Amino acid sequence: MSFALIIVSGPASPTLSSRVAHATGGASIQLEHKVFPDGETYIRFPKSVAGEMVAVVQSCYPPQNKNLIDLLFILDAARDMGAKETAAVVPYFAYARQDDAYRIGEAISARTVARMVEATGTSHFLTVDVPSNKALRFFTIHSENLTCMNLIAAYLKSLSLQSPYVLAPDDGAIPLAKTAADTLHTEYAWFEKSRDKITGAVTTTGKDVDLRDRDAIVVDDVISTGKTIANTARIAKRQGARKLIAACAHLLLVGDAEQTLRSAGVDLVTGTDSIETGSRPVSVAPVLAEALRKIW
Ligand code: R5P
């Protein structure tokens, strides 16, 4: 290749960025970044990236508005600094869940985000286990939803669980459950979930699964309030599950989510470095690095 691959570390993803740089062999750039007293942010490239392929690694977890605007500033500045092409590498895609107007008048937030990202002139958008695949339909540039569930399942395998059984808390998580079950060489099932469009209250209907003497793994793309996983966990406990493990790509864990999960009987919550607010055992760097190698 006649160009260099540059990995730019967004302020939200310093650890993940260095792992992606290591996995790709790309050079990494640390930006100048500061927050002014009024909350506005400042981004500066310390050197030129003229003629280079620049991947900006910036996950958009809370505070998602700040992390998103920083991503846009960085992508825009990379083009100003002469980047040949840029890629937005955004493991957690904020606002993806609002992928349509489910009530008349609702802003289709995922579409607005896609439009803003594209307005920077970026050529690629890579994300991981997006809560809604529908959100990617708003991109006209190359966009890809990667999965890290095989990596999470490989980690779970190392825990020597007892006769594991995989559960998806809703039908959207079926592909994740299937991937995890394949890696763990076991079975999976999914529960039915409905969410009140106004209050956000979650109702779950279980399936008749015999979990006696088995460790149940509940997989999902994201844990926000923890209510989705907690509902599934309570049912699994009633069905005899021994240990309960929640395994998700993105651990937002807002408010008292961890307490909600503990009260529902969840023994372990595990996830990835897509969100850097805690130490996580699994890195999404290998899947991002592989995708970058494919596009450039
Ligand atoms: C939506 O269906 C997603 O896949 C998750 O299940 C959901 O966002 C989790 O949210 P919470 O943890 O607040 O129930």
mmCIF file of C-alpha atoms and ligand atoms in Angstrom:
data_model
loop_
_atom_site.group_PDB
_atom_site.id
_atom_site.type_symbol
_atom_site.label_atom_id
_atom_site.label_comp_id
_atom_site.label_asym_id
_atom_site.label_seq_id
_atom_site.Cartn_x
_atom_site.Cartn_y
_atom_site.Cartn_z
ATOM 1 C CA MET A 1 0.000 0.000 0.000
ATOM 2 C CA SER A 2 1.270 3.462 -0.916
ATOM 3 C CA PHE A 3 -0.403 5.249 1.937
ATOM 4 C CA ALA A 4 -0.178 4.958 5.689
ATOM 5 C CA LEU A 5 -3.043 3.920 7.910
ATOM 6 C CA ILE A 6 -3.464 6.419 10.697
ATOM 7 C CA ILE A 7 -5.564 5.610 13.746
ATOM 8 C CA VAL A 8 -6.834 8.725 15.447
ATOM 9 C CA SER A 9 -7.782 8.355 19.059
ATOM 10 C CA GLY A 10 -11.064 10.060 19.851
ATOM 11 C CA PRO A 11 -11.369 11.366 23.439
ATOM 12 C CA ALA A 12 -14.007 8.731 24.272
ATOM 13 C CA SER A 13 -11.921 5.757 23.109
ATOM 14 C CA PRO A 14 -8.235 6.111 24.048
ATOM 15 C CA THR A 15 -7.710 2.493 25.109
ATOM 16 C CA LEU A 16 -9.637 1.004 22.217
ATOM 17 C CA SER A 17 -7.822 3.279 19.729
ATOM 18 C CA SER A 18 -4.418 2.094 20.854
ATOM 19 C CA ARG A 19 -5.608 -1.529 20.623
ATOM 20 C CA VAL A 20 -6.874 -0.926 17.070
ATOM 21 C CA ALA A 21 -3.551 0.726 16.149
ATOM 22 C CA HIS A 22 -1.705 -2.262 17.551
ATOM 23 C CA ALA A 23 -3.959 -4.759 15.747
ATOM 24 C CA THR A 24 -3.713 -2.981 12.382
ATOM 25 C CA GLY A 25 -0.078 -1.929 12.654
ATOM 26 C CA GLY A 26 -1.251 1.624 11.899
ATOM 27 C CA ALA A 27 0.386 4.712 13.336
ATOM 28 C CA SER A 28 -1.625 6.409 16.030
ATOM 29 C CA ILE A 29 -2.202 10.093 16.537
ATOM 30 C CA GLN A 30 -3.175 11.711 19.807
ATOM 31 C CA LEU A 31 -5.183 14.863 19.244
ATOM 32 C CA GLU A 32 -5.070 18.045 21.230
ATOM 33 C CA HIS A 33 -8.398 18.120 22.994
ATOM 34 C CA LYS A 34 -9.812 20.388 25.643
ATOM 35 C CA VAL A 35 -13.147 21.511 26.985
ATOM 36 C CA PHE A 36 -13.725 25.235 27.394
ATOM 37 C CA PRO A 37 -15.316 26.566 30.593
ATOM 38 C CA ASP A 38 -18.685 26.853 28.829
ATOM 39 C CA GLY A 39 -18.591 23.176 27.802
ATOM 40 C CA GLU A 40 -17.600 23.619 24.151
ATOM 41 C CA THR A 41 -14.856 21.329 22.949
ATOM 42 C CA TYR A 42 -11.655 22.013 21.036
ATOM 43 C CA ILE A 43 -9.925 19.556 18.734
ATOM 44 C CA ARG A 44 -6.616 19.979 16.927
ATOM 45 C CA PHE A 45 -4.537 17.640 14.772
ATOM 46 C CA PRO A 46 -0.899 18.023 15.869
ATOM 47 C CA LYS A 47 0.383 17.130 12.393
ATOM 48 C CA SER A 48 -0.638 16.679 8.795
ATOM 49 C CA VAL A 49 -2.327 13.502 7.573
ATOM 50 C CA ALA A 50 -2.052 14.515 3.915
ATOM 51 C CA GLY A 51 -2.642 11.623 1.525
ATOM 52 C CA GLU A 52 -3.271 9.119 4.334
ATOM 53 C CA MET A 53 -6.181 6.860 5.239
ATOM 54 C CA VAL A 54 -7.450 8.034 8.592
ATOM 55 C CA ALA A 55 -9.635 5.952 10.904
ATOM 56 C CA VAL A 56 -11.181 7.933 13.740
ATOM 57 C CA VAL A 57 -12.032 5.690 16.690
ATOM 58 C CA GLN A 58 -14.660 7.360 18.827
ATOM 59 C CA SER A 59 -17.460 5.440 20.507
ATOM 60 C CA CYS A 60 -20.549 7.573 21.104
ATOM 61 C CA TYR A 61 -21.688 6.462 24.555
ATOM 62 C CA PRO A 62 -22.882 8.927 27.213
ATOM 63 C CA PRO A 63 -22.255 11.809 27.208
ATOM 64 C CA GLN A 64 -23.285 10.931 23.670
ATOM 65 C CA ASN A 65 -23.925 14.474 22.488
ATOM 66 C CA LYS A 66 -20.389 15.543 23.371
ATOM 67 C CA ASN A 67 -18.841 12.358 22.024
ATOM 68 C CA LEU A 68 -20.794 12.688 18.808
ATOM 69 C CA ILE A 69 -19.857 16.315 18.220
ATOM 70 C CA ASP A 70 -16.193 15.481 18.935
ATOM 71 C CA LEU A 71 -16.398 12.724 16.315
ATOM 72 C CA LEU A 72 -17.764 15.197 13.758
ATOM 73 C CA PHE A 73 -15.074 17.791 14.585
ATOM 74 C CA ILE A 74 -12.320 15.188 14.194
ATOM 75 C CA LEU A 75 -13.621 13.810 10.888
ATOM 76 C CA ASP A 76 -13.977 17.323 9.512
ATOM 77 C CA ALA A 77 -10.515 18.380 10.670
ATOM 78 C CA ALA A 78 -8.964 15.210 9.210
ATOM 79 C CA ARG A 79 -10.232 16.213 5.786
ATOM 80 C CA ASP A 80 -8.862 19.747 6.300
ATOM 81 C CA MET A 81 -5.499 18.169 7.122
ATOM 82 C CA GLY A 82 -5.467 16.421 3.778
ATOM 83 C CA ALA A 83 -6.654 12.899 4.620
ATOM 84 C CA LYS A 84 -7.172 10.905 1.432
ATOM 85 C CA GLU A 85 -10.103 9.094 3.012
ATOM 86 C CA THR A 86 -11.562 8.889 6.477
ATOM 87 C CA ALA A 87 -13.473 6.165 8.302
ATOM 88 C CA ALA A 88 -15.706 6.783 11.309
ATOM 89 C CA VAL A 89 -15.126 3.868 13.679
ATOM 90 C CA VAL A 90 -17.975 4.130 16.160
ATOM 91 C CA PRO A 91 -18.476 0.898 18.114
ATOM 92 C CA TYR A 92 -21.412 2.317 20.039
ATOM 93 C CA PHE A 93 -23.724 4.146 17.627
ATOM 94 C CA ALA A 94 -25.661 6.659 19.711
ATOM 95 C CA TYR A 95 -29.295 7.217 18.741
ATOM 96 C CA ALA A 96 -29.397 4.057 16.608
ATOM 97 C CA ARG A 97 -32.432 2.862 18.547
ATOM 98 C CA GLN A 98 -34.528 5.787 17.303
ATOM 99 C CA ASP A 99 -34.447 4.423 13.768
ATOM 100 C CA ASP A 100 -37.937 5.548 12.764
ATOM 101 C CA ALA A 101 -40.827 7.784 13.803
ATOM 102 C CA TYR A 102 -42.828 5.378 15.949
ATOM 103 C CA ARG A 103 -45.177 8.165 16.989
ATOM 104 C CA ILE A 104 -46.142 10.962 14.638
ATOM 105 C CA GLY A 105 -43.754 13.881 14.942
ATOM 106 C CA GLU A 106 -40.823 12.012 16.456
ATOM 107 C CA ALA A 107 -37.365 13.012 15.269
ATOM 108 C CA ILE A 108 -35.692 10.126 13.452
ATOM 109 C CA SER A 109 -32.506 10.643 15.415
ATOM 110 C CA ALA A 110 -30.481 7.864 13.749
ATOM 111 C CA ARG A 111 -31.091 9.495 10.372
ATOM 112 C CA THR A 112 -29.928 12.888 11.635
ATOM 113 C CA VAL A 113 -26.751 11.331 13.025
ATOM 114 C CA ALA A 114 -26.086 9.528 9.721
ATOM 115 C CA ARG A 115 -26.572 12.767 7.801
ATOM 116 C CA MET A 116 -24.191 14.664 10.071
ATOM 117 C CA VAL A 117 -21.513 11.976 9.813
ATOM 118 C CA GLU A 118 -21.799 11.960 6.021
ATOM 119 C CA ALA A 119 -21.601 15.754 5.893
ATOM 120 C CA THR A 120 -17.981 15.517 7.092
ATOM 121 C CA GLY A 121 -17.089 13.775 3.824
ATOM 122 C CA THR A 122 -16.185 10.504 5.513
ATOM 123 C CA SER A 123 -16.255 7.410 3.306
ATOM 124 C CA HIS A 124 -16.909 4.604 5.803
ATOM 125 C CA PHE A 125 -18.931 4.083 8.958
ATOM 126 C CA LEU A 126 -18.107 1.043 11.064
ATOM 127 C CA THR A 127 -20.108 0.098 14.117
ATOM 128 C CA VAL A 128 -20.464 -2.955 16.353
ATOM 129 C CA ASP A 129 -23.626 -4.836 17.310
ATOM 130 C CA VAL A 130 -25.855 -1.895 16.568
ATOM 131 C CA PRO A 131 -29.112 -2.025 18.564
ATOM 132 C CA SER A 132 -30.999 -1.632 15.294
ATOM 133 C CA ASN A 133 -29.749 -2.674 11.886
ATOM 134 C CA LYS A 134 -32.422 -0.410 10.426
ATOM 135 C CA ALA A 135 -30.353 2.573 11.551
ATOM 136 C CA LEU A 136 -27.708 1.832 8.947
ATOM 137 C CA ARG A 137 -30.159 2.299 6.088
ATOM 138 C CA PHE A 138 -29.743 6.050 6.435
ATOM 139 C CA PHE A 139 -26.128 5.960 5.263
ATOM 140 C CA THR A 140 -25.381 6.354 1.591
ATOM 141 C CA ILE A 141 -21.662 5.760 2.214
ATOM 142 C CA HIS A 142 -20.227 2.338 3.042
ATOM 143 C CA SER A 143 -21.546 1.315 6.467
ATOM 144 C CA GLU A 144 -21.086 -1.933 8.311
ATOM 145 C CA ASN A 145 -22.423 -3.541 11.445
ATOM 146 C CA LEU A 146 -19.768 -5.842 12.886
ATOM 147 C CA THR A 147 -20.328 -8.306 15.678
ATOM 148 C CA CYS A 148 -18.172 -9.046 18.686
ATOM 149 C CA MET A 149 -20.428 -11.754 20.074
ATOM 150 C CA ASN A 150 -18.031 -14.527 19.018
ATOM 151 C CA LEU A 151 -15.279 -12.791 21.019
ATOM 152 C CA ILE A 152 -17.551 -12.433 24.050
ATOM 153 C CA ALA A 153 -18.544 -16.091 23.755
ATOM 154 C CA ALA A 154 -14.894 -17.133 23.504
ATOM 155 C CA TYR A 155 -14.270 -15.265 26.751
ATOM 156 C CA LEU A 156 -17.271 -16.971 28.376
ATOM 157 C CA LYS A 157 -15.872 -20.314 27.285
ATOM 158 C CA SER A 158 -12.762 -19.587 29.335
ATOM 159 C CA LEU A 159 -14.936 -19.280 32.463
ATOM 160 C CA SER A 160 -15.780 -23.002 32.432
ATOM 161 C CA LEU A 161 -19.484 -22.504 32.913
ATOM 162 C CA GLN A 162 -21.692 -25.413 33.844
ATOM 163 C CA SER A 163 -23.682 -26.698 30.883
ATOM 164 C CA PRO A 164 -24.288 -23.163 29.533
ATOM 165 C CA TYR A 165 -27.534 -22.199 27.843
ATOM 166 C CA VAL A 166 -27.913 -18.948 25.870
ATOM 167 C CA LEU A 167 -30.975 -16.730 26.090
ATOM 168 C CA ALA A 168 -31.933 -13.759 23.938
ATOM 169 C CA PRO A 169 -34.143 -11.310 25.853
ATOM 170 C CA ASP A 170 -36.020 -10.369 22.665
ATOM 171 C CA ASP A 171 -36.189 -11.379 19.031
ATOM 172 C CA GLY A 172 -33.737 -8.631 18.023
ATOM 173 C CA ALA A 173 -31.024 -10.492 19.942
ATOM 174 C CA ILE A 174 -31.591 -13.849 18.224
ATOM 175 C CA PRO A 175 -28.570 -13.505 15.870
ATOM 176 C CA LEU A 176 -26.363 -12.692 18.882
ATOM 177 C CA ALA A 177 -27.695 -15.704 20.787
ATOM 178 C CA LYS A 178 -27.113 -17.947 17.808
ATOM 179 C CA THR A 179 -23.523 -16.734 17.415
ATOM 180 C CA ALA A 180 -22.809 -17.191 21.127
ATOM 181 C CA ALA A 181 -24.439 -20.634 21.189
ATOM 182 C CA ASP A 182 -22.428 -21.731 18.143
ATOM 183 C CA THR A 183 -19.159 -20.685 19.774
ATOM 184 C CA LEU A 184 -20.126 -22.371 23.037
ATOM 185 C CA HIS A 185 -21.494 -25.456 21.243
ATOM 186 C CA THR A 186 -24.778 -25.244 23.051
ATOM 187 C CA GLU A 187 -28.455 -24.376 22.620
ATOM 188 C CA TYR A 188 -30.288 -21.068 22.721
ATOM 189 C CA ALA A 189 -33.808 -19.714 23.015
ATOM 190 C CA TRP A 190 -35.391 -16.299 22.914
ATOM 191 C CA PHE A 191 -38.062 -14.591 24.944
ATOM 192 C CA GLU A 192 -40.706 -12.141 23.753
ATOM 193 C CA LYS A 193 -40.352 -8.534 24.868
ATOM 194 C CA SER A 194 -42.567 -5.512 24.458
ATOM 195 C CA ARG A 195 -41.819 -1.962 25.486
ATOM 196 C CA ASP A 196 -44.389 0.734 26.185
ATOM 197 C CA LYS A 197 -43.672 3.481 23.642
ATOM 198 C CA ILE A 198 -44.436 6.222 26.135
ATOM 199 C CA THR A 199 -43.307 4.993 29.552
ATOM 200 C CA GLY A 200 -40.518 2.693 28.311
ATOM 201 C CA ALA A 201 -41.786 -0.080 30.635
ATOM 202 C CA VAL A 202 -40.549 -3.494 29.520
ATOM 203 C CA THR A 203 -42.710 -6.651 29.616
ATOM 204 C CA THR A 204 -41.160 -10.059 28.931
ATOM 205 C CA THR A 205 -42.846 -13.370 28.217
ATOM 206 C CA GLY A 206 -40.653 -16.417 28.735
ATOM 207 C CA LYS A 207 -40.526 -19.745 26.978
ATOM 208 C CA ASP A 208 -40.590 -23.159 28.540
ATOM 209 C CA VAL A 209 -36.885 -23.917 28.866
ATOM 210 C CA ASP A 210 -35.493 -26.307 31.472
ATOM 211 C CA LEU A 211 -32.490 -24.550 32.973
ATOM 212 C CA ARG A 212 -32.022 -26.755 36.034
ATOM 213 C CA ASP A 213 -28.313 -27.201 36.883
ATOM 214 C CA ARG A 214 -27.329 -25.015 33.944
ATOM 215 C CA ASP A 215 -25.663 -21.606 33.785
ATOM 216 C CA ALA A 216 -27.765 -19.190 31.734
ATOM 217 C CA ILE A 217 -26.113 -16.527 29.599
ATOM 218 C CA VAL A 218 -28.342 -13.656 28.560
ATOM 219 C CA VAL A 219 -26.900 -11.882 25.523
ATOM 220 C CA ASP A 220 -27.876 -8.545 24.050
ATOM 221 C CA ASP A 221 -26.353 -5.643 22.156
ATOM 222 C CA VAL A 222 -26.677 -3.072 24.913
ATOM 223 C CA ILE A 223 -27.555 -2.808 28.588
ATOM 224 C CA SER A 224 -28.934 0.608 29.380
ATOM 225 C CA THR A 225 -31.236 0.583 32.423
ATOM 226 C CA GLY A 226 -30.818 -3.180 32.793
ATOM 227 C CA LYS A 227 -34.582 -3.800 32.777
ATOM 228 C CA THR A 228 -34.556 -5.965 29.646
ATOM 229 C CA ILE A 229 -31.920 -8.336 31.003
ATOM 230 C CA ALA A 230 -33.403 -8.265 34.517
ATOM 231 C CA ASN A 231 -36.786 -9.456 33.242
ATOM 232 C CA THR A 232 -35.179 -12.344 31.393
ATOM 233 C CA ALA A 233 -32.955 -13.168 34.356
ATOM 234 C CA ARG A 234 -35.917 -13.404 36.748
ATOM 235 C CA ILE A 235 -37.698 -15.840 34.442
ATOM 236 C CA ALA A 236 -34.507 -17.879 33.946
ATOM 237 C CA LYS A 237 -34.050 -18.079 37.713
ATOM 238 C CA ARG A 238 -37.596 -19.394 38.107
ATOM 239 C CA GLN A 239 -36.788 -21.989 35.455
ATOM 240 C CA GLY A 240 -33.939 -23.294 37.575
ATOM 241 C CA ALA A 241 -30.857 -21.502 36.202
ATOM 242 C CA ARG A 242 -27.818 -21.980 38.421
ATOM 243 C CA LYS A 243 -25.623 -18.976 37.596
ATOM 244 C CA LEU A 244 -26.814 -16.033 35.518
ATOM 245 C CA ILE A 245 -24.447 -14.136 33.273
ATOM 246 C CA ALA A 246 -25.321 -11.029 31.305
ATOM 247 C CA ALA A 247 -23.059 -10.644 28.281
ATOM 248 C CA CYS A 248 -23.466 -7.627 26.031
ATOM 249 C CA ALA A 249 -21.407 -5.624 23.591
ATOM 250 C CA HIS A 250 -22.156 -2.232 25.109
ATOM 251 C CA LEU A 251 -22.447 -1.776 28.850
ATOM 252 C CA LEU A 252 -24.008 1.657 29.253
ATOM 253 C CA LEU A 253 -25.285 0.657 32.714
ATOM 254 C CA VAL A 254 -27.071 3.925 33.377
ATOM 255 C CA GLY A 255 -28.299 4.935 36.827
ATOM 256 C CA ASP A 256 -28.885 1.962 39.113
ATOM 257 C CA ALA A 257 -28.704 -0.625 36.305
ATOM 258 C CA GLU A 258 -26.119 -2.728 38.124
ATOM 259 C CA GLN A 259 -28.336 -2.897 41.209
ATOM 260 C CA THR A 260 -31.339 -3.794 39.023
ATOM 261 C CA LEU A 261 -29.365 -6.680 37.535
ATOM 262 C CA ARG A 262 -28.058 -7.887 40.904
ATOM 263 C CA SER A 263 -31.572 -7.844 42.386
ATOM 264 C CA ALA A 264 -32.772 -9.976 39.473
ATOM 265 C CA GLY A 265 -30.148 -12.587 40.350
ATOM 266 C CA VAL A 266 -27.488 -11.766 37.755
ATOM 267 C CA ASP A 267 -24.100 -12.998 39.031
ATOM 268 C CA LEU A 268 -21.821 -11.511 36.395
ATOM 269 C CA VAL A 269 -22.119 -8.689 33.872
ATOM 270 C CA THR A 270 -19.583 -8.742 31.107
ATOM 271 C CA GLY A 271 -18.926 -6.717 27.970
ATOM 272 C CA THR A 272 -16.392 -4.869 25.854
ATOM 273 C CA ASP A 273 -14.193 -1.813 25.620
ATOM 274 C CA SER A 274 -16.689 -0.141 23.270
ATOM 275 C CA ILE A 275 -17.499 1.798 26.419
ATOM 276 C CA GLU A 276 -14.529 2.881 28.474
ATOM 277 C CA THR A 277 -16.165 3.732 31.764
ATOM 278 C CA GLY A 278 -15.069 0.482 33.400
ATOM 279 C CA SER A 279 -12.598 -2.274 32.837
ATOM 280 C CA ARG A 280 -14.024 -4.894 30.457
ATOM 281 C CA PRO A 281 -12.544 -8.276 29.624
ATOM 282 C CA VAL A 282 -13.246 -8.277 25.877
ATOM 283 C CA SER A 283 -11.901 -5.881 23.255
ATOM 284 C CA VAL A 284 -13.679 -5.115 19.996
ATOM 285 C CA ALA A 285 -10.320 -4.084 18.464
ATOM 286 C CA PRO A 286 -9.820 -7.331 16.484
ATOM 287 C CA VAL A 287 -13.134 -6.998 14.623
ATOM 288 C CA LEU A 288 -12.530 -3.310 13.893
ATOM 289 C CA ALA A 289 -8.973 -3.979 12.722
ATOM 290 C CA GLU A 290 -10.119 -6.742 10.396
ATOM 291 C CA ALA A 291 -12.802 -4.502 8.889
ATOM 292 C CA LEU A 292 -10.300 -1.679 8.345
ATOM 293 C CA ARG A 293 -7.877 -4.082 6.665
ATOM 294 C CA LYS A 294 -10.661 -5.147 4.299
ATOM 295 C CA ILE A 295 -11.668 -1.646 3.240
ATOM 296 C CA TRP A 296 -8.116 -0.301 2.790
HETATM 297 C C1 R5P B 1 -33.363 -2.805 22.419
HETATM 298 O O1 R5P B 1 -34.235 -3.614 22.194
HETATM 299 C C2 R5P B 1 -31.989 -3.238 22.783
HETATM 300 O O2 R5P B 1 -31.619 -4.349 22.043
HETATM 301 C C3 R5P B 1 -31.814 -3.527 24.277
HETATM 302 O O3 R5P B 1 -32.491 -4.713 24.606
HETATM 303 C C4 R5P B 1 -32.306 -2.408 25.143
HETATM 304 O O4 R5P B 1 -31.915 -1.182 24.628
HETATM 305 C C5 R5P B 1 -31.778 -2.552 26.555
HETATM 306 O O5 R5P B 1 -32.257 -1.468 27.310
HETATM 307 P P1 R5P B 1 -32.499 -1.593 28.866
HETATM 308 O O6 R5P B 1 -31.239 -2.110 29.480
HETATM 309 O O7 R5P B 1 -32.810 -0.179 29.297
HETATM 310 O O8 R5P B 1 -33.658 -2.480 29.073
#
